[in-house]
Short mmCIF file of C-alpha atoms in Angstrom, two decimals:
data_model
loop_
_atom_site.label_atom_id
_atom_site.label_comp_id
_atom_site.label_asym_id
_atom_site.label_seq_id
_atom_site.Cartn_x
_atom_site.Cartn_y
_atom_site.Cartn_z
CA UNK A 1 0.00 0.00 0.00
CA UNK A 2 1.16 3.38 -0.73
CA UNK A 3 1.74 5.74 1.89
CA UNK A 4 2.04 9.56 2.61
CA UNK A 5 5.36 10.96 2.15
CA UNK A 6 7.19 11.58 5.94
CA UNK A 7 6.59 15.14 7.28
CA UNK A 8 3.42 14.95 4.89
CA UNK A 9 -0.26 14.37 6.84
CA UNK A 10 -3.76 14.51 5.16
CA UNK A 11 -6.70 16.43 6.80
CA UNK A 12 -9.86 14.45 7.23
CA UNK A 13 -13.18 16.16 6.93
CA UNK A 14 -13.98 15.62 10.58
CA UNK A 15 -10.43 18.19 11.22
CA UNK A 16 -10.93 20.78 8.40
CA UNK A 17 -14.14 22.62 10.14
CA UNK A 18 -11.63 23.24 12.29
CA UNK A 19 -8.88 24.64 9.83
CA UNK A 20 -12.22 26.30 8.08
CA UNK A 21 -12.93 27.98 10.99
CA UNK A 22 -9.81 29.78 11.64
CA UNK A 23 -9.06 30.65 7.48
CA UNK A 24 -12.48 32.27 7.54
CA UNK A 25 -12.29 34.34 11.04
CA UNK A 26 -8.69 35.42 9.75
CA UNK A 27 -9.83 36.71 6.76
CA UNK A 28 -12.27 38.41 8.12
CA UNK A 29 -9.92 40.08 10.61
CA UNK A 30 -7.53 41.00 7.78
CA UNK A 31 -9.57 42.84 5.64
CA UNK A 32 -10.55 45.07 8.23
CA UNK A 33 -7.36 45.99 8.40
CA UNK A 34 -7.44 46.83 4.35
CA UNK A 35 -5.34 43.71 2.90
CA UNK A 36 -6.35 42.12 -0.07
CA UNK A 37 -5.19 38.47 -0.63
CA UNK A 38 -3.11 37.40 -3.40
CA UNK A 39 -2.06 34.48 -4.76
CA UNK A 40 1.18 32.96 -5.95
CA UNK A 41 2.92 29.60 -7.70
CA UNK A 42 3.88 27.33 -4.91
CA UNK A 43 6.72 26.48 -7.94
CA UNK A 44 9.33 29.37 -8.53
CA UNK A 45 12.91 30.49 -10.02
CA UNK A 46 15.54 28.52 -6.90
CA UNK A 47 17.19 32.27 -7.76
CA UNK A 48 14.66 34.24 -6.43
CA UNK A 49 14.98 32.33 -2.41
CA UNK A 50 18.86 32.35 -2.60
CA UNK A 51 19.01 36.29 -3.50
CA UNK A 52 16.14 37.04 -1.25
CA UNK A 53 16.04 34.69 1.88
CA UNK A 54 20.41 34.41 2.00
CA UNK A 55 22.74 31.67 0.83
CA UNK A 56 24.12 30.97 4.32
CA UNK A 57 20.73 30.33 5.82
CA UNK A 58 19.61 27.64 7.08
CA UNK A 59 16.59 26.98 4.32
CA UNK A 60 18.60 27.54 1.76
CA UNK A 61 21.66 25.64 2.41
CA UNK A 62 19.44 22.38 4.32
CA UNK A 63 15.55 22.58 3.77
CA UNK A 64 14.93 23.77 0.26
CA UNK A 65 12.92 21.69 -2.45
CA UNK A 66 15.28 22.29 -5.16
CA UNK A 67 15.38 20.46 -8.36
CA UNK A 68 15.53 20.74 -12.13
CA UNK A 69 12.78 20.72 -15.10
CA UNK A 70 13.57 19.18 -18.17
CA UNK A 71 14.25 22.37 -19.35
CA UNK A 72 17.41 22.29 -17.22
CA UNK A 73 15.72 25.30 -14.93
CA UNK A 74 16.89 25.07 -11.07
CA UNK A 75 13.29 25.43 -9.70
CA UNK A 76 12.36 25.05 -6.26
CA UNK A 77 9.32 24.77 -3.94
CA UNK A 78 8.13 27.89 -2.30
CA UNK A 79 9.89 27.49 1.19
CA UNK A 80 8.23 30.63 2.64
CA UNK A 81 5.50 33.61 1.09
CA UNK A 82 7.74 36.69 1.12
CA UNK A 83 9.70 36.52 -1.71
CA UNK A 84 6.97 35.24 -4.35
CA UNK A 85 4.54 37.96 -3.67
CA UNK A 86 7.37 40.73 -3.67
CA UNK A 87 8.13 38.94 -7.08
CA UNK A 88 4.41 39.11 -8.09
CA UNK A 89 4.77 43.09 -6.63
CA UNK A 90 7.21 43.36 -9.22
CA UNK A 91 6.05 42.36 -11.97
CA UNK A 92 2.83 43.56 -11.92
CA UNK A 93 4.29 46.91 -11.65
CA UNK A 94 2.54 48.65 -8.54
CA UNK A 95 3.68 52.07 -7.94
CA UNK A 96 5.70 51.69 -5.12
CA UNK A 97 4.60 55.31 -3.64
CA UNK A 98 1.02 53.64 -2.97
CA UNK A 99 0.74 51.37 0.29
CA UNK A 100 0.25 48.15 -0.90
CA UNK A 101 -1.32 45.38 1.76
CA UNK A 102 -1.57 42.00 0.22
CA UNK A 103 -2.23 38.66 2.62
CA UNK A 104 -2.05 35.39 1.69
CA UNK A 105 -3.02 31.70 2.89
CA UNK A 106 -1.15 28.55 1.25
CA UNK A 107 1.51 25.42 1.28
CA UNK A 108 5.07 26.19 1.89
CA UNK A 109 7.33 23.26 1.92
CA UNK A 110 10.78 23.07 3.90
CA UNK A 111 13.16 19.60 4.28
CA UNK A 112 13.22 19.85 7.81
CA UNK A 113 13.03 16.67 10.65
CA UNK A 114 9.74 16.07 11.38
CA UNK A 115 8.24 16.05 14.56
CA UNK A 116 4.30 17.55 15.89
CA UNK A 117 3.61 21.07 14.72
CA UNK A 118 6.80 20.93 12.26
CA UNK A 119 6.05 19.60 8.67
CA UNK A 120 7.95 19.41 5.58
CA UNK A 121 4.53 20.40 3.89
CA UNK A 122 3.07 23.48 6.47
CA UNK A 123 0.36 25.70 5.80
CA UNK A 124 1.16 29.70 6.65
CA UNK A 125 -1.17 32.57 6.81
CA UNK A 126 0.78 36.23 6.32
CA UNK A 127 0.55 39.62 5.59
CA UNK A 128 3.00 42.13 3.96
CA UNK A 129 2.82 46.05 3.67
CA UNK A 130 4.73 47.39 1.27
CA UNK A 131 5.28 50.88 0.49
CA UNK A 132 5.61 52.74 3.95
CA UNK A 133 8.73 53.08 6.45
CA UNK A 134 6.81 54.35 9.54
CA UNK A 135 7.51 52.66 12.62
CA UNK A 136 3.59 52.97 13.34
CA UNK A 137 2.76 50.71 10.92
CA UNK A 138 5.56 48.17 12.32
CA UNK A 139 3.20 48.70 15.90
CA UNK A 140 0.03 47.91 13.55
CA UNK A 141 1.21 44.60 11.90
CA UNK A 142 2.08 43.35 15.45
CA UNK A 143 -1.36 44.26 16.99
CA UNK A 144 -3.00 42.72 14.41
CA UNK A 145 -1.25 39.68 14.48
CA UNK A 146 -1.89 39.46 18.59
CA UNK A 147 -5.51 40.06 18.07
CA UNK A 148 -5.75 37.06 15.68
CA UNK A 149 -4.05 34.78 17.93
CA UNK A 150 -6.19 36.43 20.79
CA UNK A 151 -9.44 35.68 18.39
CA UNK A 152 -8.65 32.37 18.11
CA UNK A 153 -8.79 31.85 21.90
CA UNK A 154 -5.31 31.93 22.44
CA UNK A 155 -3.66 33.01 26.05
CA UNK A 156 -0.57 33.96 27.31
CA UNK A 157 1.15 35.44 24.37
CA UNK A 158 4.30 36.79 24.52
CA UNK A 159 5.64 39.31 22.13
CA UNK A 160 9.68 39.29 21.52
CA UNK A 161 10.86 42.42 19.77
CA UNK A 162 14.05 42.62 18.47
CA UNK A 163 15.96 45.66 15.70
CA UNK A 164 18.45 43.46 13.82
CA UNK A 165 19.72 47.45 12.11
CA UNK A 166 20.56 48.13 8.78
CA UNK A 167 23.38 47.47 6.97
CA UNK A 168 25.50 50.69 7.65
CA UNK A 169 25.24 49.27 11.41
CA UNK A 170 25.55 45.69 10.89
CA UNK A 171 29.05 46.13 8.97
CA UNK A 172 30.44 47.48 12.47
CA UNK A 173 28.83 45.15 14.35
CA UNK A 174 29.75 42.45 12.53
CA UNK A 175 33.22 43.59 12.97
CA UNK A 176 32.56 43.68 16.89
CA UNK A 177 31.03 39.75 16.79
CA UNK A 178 33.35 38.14 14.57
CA UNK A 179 36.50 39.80 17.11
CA UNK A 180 34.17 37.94 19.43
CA UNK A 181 33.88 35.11 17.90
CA UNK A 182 37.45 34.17 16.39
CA UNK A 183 38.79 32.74 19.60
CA UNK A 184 35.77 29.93 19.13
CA UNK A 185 36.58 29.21 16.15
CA UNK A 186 40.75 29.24 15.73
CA UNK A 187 43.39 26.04 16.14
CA UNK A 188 46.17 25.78 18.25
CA UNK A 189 48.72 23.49 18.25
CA UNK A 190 49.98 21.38 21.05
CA UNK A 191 52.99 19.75 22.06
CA UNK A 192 51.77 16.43 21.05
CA UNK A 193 51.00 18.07 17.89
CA UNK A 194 48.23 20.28 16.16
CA UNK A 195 44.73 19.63 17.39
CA UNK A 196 41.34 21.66 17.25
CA UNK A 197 39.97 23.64 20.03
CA UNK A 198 37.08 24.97 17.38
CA UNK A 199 33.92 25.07 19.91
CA UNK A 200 31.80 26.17 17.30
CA UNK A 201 30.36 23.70 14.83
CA UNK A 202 31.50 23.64 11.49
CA UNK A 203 28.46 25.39 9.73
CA UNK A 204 28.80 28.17 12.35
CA UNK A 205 32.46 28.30 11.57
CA UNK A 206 31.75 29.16 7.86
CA UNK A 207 28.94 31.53 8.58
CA UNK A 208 31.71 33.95 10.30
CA UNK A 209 32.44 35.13 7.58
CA UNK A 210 29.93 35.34 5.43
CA UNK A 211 27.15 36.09 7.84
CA UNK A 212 27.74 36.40 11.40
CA UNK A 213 24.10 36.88 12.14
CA UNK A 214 23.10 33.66 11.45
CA UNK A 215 25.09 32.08 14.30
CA UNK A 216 22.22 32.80 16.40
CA UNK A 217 20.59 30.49 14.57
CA UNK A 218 22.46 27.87 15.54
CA UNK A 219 19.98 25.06 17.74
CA UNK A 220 23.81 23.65 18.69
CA UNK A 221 24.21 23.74 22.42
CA UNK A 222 28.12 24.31 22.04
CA UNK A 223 27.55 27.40 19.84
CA UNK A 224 24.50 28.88 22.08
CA UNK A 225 27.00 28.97 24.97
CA UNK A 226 29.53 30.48 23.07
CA UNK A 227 26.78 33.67 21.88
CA UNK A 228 25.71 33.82 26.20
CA UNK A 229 28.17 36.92 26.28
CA UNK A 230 28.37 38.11 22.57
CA UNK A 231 27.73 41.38 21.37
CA UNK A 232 24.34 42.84 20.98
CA UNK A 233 23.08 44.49 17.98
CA UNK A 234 20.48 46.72 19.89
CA UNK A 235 23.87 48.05 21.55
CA UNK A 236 25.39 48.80 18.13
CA UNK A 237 22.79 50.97 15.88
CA UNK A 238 22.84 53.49 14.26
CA UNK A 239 21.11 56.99 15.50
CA UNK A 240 18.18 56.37 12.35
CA UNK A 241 17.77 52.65 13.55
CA UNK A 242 18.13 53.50 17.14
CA UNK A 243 15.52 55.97 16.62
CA UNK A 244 12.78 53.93 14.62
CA UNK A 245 13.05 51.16 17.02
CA UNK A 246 12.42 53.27 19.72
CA UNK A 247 9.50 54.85 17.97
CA UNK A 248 8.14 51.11 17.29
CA UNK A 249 8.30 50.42 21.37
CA UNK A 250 6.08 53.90 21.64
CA UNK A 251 3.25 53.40 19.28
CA UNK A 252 3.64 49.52 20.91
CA UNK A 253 2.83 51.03 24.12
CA UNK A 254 0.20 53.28 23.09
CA UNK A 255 -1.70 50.50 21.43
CA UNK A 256 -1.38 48.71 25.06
CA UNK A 257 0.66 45.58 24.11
CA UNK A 258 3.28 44.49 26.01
CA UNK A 259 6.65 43.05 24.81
CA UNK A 260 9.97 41.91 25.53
CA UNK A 261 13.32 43.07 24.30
CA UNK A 262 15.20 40.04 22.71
CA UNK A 263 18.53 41.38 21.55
CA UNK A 264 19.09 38.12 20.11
CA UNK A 265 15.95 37.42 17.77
CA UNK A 266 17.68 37.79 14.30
CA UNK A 267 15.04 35.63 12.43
CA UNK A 268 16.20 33.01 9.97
CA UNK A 269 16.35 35.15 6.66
CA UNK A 270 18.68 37.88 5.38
CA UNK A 271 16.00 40.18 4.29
CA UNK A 272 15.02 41.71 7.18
CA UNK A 273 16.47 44.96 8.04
CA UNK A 274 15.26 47.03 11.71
CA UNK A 275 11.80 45.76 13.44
CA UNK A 276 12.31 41.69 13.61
CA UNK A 277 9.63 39.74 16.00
CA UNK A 278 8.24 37.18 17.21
CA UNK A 279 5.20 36.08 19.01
CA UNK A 280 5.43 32.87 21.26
CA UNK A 281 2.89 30.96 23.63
CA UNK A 282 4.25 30.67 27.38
CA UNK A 283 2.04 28.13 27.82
CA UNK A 284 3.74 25.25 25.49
CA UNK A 285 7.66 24.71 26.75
CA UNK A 286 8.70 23.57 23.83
CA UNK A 287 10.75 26.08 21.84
CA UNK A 288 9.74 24.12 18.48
CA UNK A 289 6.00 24.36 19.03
CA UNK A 290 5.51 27.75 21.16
CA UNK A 291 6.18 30.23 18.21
CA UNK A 292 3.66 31.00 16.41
CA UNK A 293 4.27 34.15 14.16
CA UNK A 294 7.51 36.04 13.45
CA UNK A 295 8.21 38.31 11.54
CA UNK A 296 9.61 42.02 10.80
CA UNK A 297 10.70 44.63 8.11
CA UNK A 298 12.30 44.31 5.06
CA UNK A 299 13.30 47.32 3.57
CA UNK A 300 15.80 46.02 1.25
CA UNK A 301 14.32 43.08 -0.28
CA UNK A 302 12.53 44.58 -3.18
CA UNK A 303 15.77 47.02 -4.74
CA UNK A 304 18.10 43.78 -4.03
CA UNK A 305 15.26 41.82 -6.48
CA UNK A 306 15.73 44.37 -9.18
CA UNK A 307 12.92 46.75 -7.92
CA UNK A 308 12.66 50.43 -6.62
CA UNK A 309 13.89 51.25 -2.98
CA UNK A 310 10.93 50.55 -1.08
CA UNK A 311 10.31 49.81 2.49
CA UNK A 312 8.13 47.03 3.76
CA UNK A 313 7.33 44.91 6.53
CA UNK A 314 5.11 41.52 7.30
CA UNK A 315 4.47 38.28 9.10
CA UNK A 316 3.41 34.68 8.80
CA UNK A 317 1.80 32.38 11.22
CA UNK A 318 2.12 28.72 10.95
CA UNK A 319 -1.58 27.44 10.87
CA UNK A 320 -0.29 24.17 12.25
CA UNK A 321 0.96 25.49 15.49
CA UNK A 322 -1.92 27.60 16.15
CA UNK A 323 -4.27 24.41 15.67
CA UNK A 324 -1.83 22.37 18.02
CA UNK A 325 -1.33 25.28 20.67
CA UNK A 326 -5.05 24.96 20.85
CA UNK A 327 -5.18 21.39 21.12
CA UNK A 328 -2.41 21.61 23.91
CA UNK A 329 -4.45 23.89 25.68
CA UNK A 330 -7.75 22.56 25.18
CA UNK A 331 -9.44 25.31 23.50
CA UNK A 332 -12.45 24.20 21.57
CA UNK A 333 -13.18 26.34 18.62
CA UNK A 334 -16.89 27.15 18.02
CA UNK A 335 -16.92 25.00 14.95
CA UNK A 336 -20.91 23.90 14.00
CA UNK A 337 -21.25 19.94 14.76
CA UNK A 338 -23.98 19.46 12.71
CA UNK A 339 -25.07 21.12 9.23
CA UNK A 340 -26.83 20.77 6.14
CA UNK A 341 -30.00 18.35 5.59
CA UNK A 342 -29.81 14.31 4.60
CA UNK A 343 -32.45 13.02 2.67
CA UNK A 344 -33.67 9.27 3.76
CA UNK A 345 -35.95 7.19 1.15
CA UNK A 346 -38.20 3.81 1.75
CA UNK A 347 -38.26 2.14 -1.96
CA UNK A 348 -37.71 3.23 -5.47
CA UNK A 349 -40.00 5.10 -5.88
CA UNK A 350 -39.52 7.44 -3.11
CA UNK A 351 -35.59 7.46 -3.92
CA UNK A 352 -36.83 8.83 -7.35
CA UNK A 353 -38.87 11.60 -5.39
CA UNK A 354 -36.07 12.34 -2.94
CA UNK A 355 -33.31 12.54 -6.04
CA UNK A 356 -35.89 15.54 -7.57
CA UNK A 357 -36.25 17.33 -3.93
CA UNK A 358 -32.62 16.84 -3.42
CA UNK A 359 -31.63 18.59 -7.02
CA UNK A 360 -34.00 21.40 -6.34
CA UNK A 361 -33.18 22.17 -2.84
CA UNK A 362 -29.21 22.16 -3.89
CA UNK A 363 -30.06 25.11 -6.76
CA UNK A 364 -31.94 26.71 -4.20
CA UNK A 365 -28.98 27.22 -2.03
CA UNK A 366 -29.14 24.38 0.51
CA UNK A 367 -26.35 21.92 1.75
CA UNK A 368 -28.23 18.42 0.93
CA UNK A 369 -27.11 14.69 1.49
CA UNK A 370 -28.83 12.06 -0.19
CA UNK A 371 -27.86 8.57 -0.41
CA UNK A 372 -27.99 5.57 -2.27
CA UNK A 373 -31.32 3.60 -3.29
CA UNK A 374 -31.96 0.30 -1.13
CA UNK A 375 -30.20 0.86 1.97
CA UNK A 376 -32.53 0.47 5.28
CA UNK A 377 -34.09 3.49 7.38
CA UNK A 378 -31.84 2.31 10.54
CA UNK A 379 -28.55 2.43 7.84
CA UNK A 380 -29.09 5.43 6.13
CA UNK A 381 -30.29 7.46 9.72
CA UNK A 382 -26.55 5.95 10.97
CA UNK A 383 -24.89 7.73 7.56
CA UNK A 384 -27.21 11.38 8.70
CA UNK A 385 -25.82 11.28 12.16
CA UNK A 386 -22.02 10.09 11.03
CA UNK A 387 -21.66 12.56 8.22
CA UNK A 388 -23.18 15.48 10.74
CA UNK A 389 -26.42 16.02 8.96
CA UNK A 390 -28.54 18.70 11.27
CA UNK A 391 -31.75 17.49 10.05
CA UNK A 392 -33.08 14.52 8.32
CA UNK A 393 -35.93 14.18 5.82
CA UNK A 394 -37.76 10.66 5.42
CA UNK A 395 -39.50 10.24 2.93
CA UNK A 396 -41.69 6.65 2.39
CA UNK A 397 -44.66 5.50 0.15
CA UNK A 398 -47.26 6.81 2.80
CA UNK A 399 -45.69 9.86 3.33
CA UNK A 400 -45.51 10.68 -0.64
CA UNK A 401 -49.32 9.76 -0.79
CA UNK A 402 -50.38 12.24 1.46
CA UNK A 403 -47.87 14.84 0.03
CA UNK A 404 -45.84 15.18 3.33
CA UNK A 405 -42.31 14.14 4.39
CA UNK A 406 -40.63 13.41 8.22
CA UNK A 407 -38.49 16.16 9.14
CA UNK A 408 -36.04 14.70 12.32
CA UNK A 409 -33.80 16.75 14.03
CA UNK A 410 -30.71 15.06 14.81
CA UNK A 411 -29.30 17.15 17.85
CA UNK A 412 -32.91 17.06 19.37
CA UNK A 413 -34.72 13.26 18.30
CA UNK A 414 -37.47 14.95 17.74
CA UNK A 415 -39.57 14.97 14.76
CA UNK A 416 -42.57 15.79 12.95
CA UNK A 417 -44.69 15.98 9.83
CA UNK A 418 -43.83 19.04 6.85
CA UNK A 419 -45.85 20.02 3.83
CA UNK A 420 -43.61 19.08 0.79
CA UNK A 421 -45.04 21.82 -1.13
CA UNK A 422 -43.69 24.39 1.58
CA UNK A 423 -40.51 22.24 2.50
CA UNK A 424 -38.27 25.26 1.36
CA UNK A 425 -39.91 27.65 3.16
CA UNK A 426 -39.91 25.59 6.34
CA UNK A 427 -36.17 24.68 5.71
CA UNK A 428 -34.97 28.41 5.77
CA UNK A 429 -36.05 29.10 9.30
CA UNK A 430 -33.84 25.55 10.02
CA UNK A 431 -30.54 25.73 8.35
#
């Protein structure tokens, strides 16, 4: 038998009211805020995530879904949503001067080890703004992101803040972390001859030079212990980013949402410049499950792709560790348990009867089950009540002879006799 792939997982129909729920009530939440969704190829140029995302990360140089068409083309699966839509920003030719908020709601896929709320296939939910540099609208994309978490039923959220600076500060700061770092990294020689006293792994090692940042990715004990008493980049900006971040922590605090200063949240991708952040769940220990959207500005990222200078700034929450946070906590979304009508018929010729009521009721807007012909009462009313039918409609010889049908309610057991001539009209007020 053939099974799904590993880090793959299929969702049932009993699970996706769930994942319904949430899509819809996110939407919702979004367009208040004036985004518009857009959609992109989950397929794309492997070029476009090694200029935009960095060469030295960790998705690029481990997770990516890369690959060539028969064309020859390196082409690779969408790993996260940034880059694609500022591609699609691009190329559609949007006047950068116009504030531009897009969201968007699809399959990213990353080679990564498996384990709950971590998928090679993941779903992600996001927004971007592009077109403004204000530090208020850095404070905006955070509070929205808290109140959809909050919406969702979520509790104790933590916001981590974070300015990873621009590139006029990194270059001294880099300067500052690499002096740090060197000694970590070097080999001496003993009198028994040379041997290694490297205590940073070998990717971190390479990543010195290239970029220093992304040793605080590093999940290597060895290398976290090293970074304890490393430089800060908060302590090393300049007066512009210095400034902006301080303005972000203001209109932060007049919106009423409290955060924490973590001078070491760099996020895993090059393109972010200033705000970086991250939103986790106290409640969950586990560092792999309790984040649940990050995110920040990238300012950058569209001239480095070819474009206009022009600032932006966005997030993405993993919908699998929002549904799992939930589950962990044992919040119950208010997802409807039973929907929609199901259609029971004694004998042929009431099958034929219920197959005309169920066409017509369908074009007239109603969710209707209807099963197969010559199946017992007692089987079909176990199909209503397994598939979560709200109400079911019998329909028999006697019934049809006098014009009528038996409308049950399945929460309730009860039941009585309806007109079929006024069976619309009395479903309306039902479901």
């Amino acid at each position: 038998m053939i099974k799904k792939l590993r880090g793959t997982y299929d969702i049932l129909p009993e699970e996706v009211a769930r994942w319904q729920y949430l899509e819809k009530k996110f939407k919702e939440i979004v367009e208040r805020y004036g985004y518009r969704e857009i959609r992109t190829p989950v397929i794309e140029e492997t070029g476009l995530f090694t200029r935009s995302i960095g060469e030295t990360t960790d998705i690029v140089e481990k997770e990516m879904y890369t690959f060539q068409d028969r064309k020859g083309r390196n082409v690779t699966l969408r790993p996260e949503g940034t880059a694609s839509i500022v591609r699609a920003y691009l190329e559609s030719g949007i006047k950068p001067e116009i504030l531009t908020k897009f969201y968007y709601y699809g399959d990213m896929f990353r080679y990564d080890r498996p384990q709950k709320g971590r998928y090679r296939e993941f779903r992600q939910f996001g927004i971007e703004a592009i077109g403004s540099a204000s530090p208020a609208l850095d404070a905006e994309v955070i509070s929205l992101a808290m109140y959809m978490l909050e919406s969702a039923g979520l509790i104790e959220l933590e916001l981590n803040i974070n300015s990873v600076g621009c590139s006029e500060c990194r270059r001294i700061y880099y300067d500052k972390l690499r002096e740090y770092i060197r000694p970590f990294a070097s080999v001496s020689t003993g009198n028994s001859g040379t041997f290694s006293t490297a205590r940073l792994c070998a990717t971190c090692q390479k990543r010195m030079d290239k970029n220093p940042l992304r040793i605080f990715d590093c999940k290597e004990e060895v290398c976290r212990k090293v970074l304890e008493k490393a430089p800060v980049i908060t302590e090393n900006l300049c007066q512009k980013c210095a400034s902006a971040f301080e303005e972000v922590k203001k209109y932060l605090s007049v919106l009423n949402i409290p955060f924490v200063i973590n001078p070491r949240l760099v996020r895993g991708l090059d393109y972010y410049t200033r705000t970086a952040f991250e939103v986790v769940c106290k409640k969950i220990d586990s560092p792999q499950q309790n984040a649940l959207v990050a995110g920040g500005r990238y300012d950058s990222l569209i001239k480095d792709l070819g474009g206009p200078d022009t600032p932006a700034v966005g997030w993405a929450m993993g919908m699998e560790r929002i549904l799992l946070a939930l589950e962990i906590l044992k919040i119950d979304l208010p997802v409807e348990e039973k929907s929609g009508l199901y259609i029971a018929s004694l004998g042929e010729v009431a099958f034929t009867e219920a197959f005309r009521i169920a066409d017509r009721l369908r074009r007239n807007g109603f969710k209707v089950h209807l099963s197969g012909s010559g199946k017992s009462l007692k089987s079909q009313m176990r199909e209503a009540d397994r598939i979560g039918a709200g109400y079911t409609l019998i329909l028999g010889g006697d019934e049809l002879s006098r014009g009528v049908g038996i409308l049950r309610d399945m929460n309730s057991s009860t039941q009585r006799e309806i007109p079929l001539a006024n069976l619309e009209n009395e479903l309306k007020t039902l479901l």
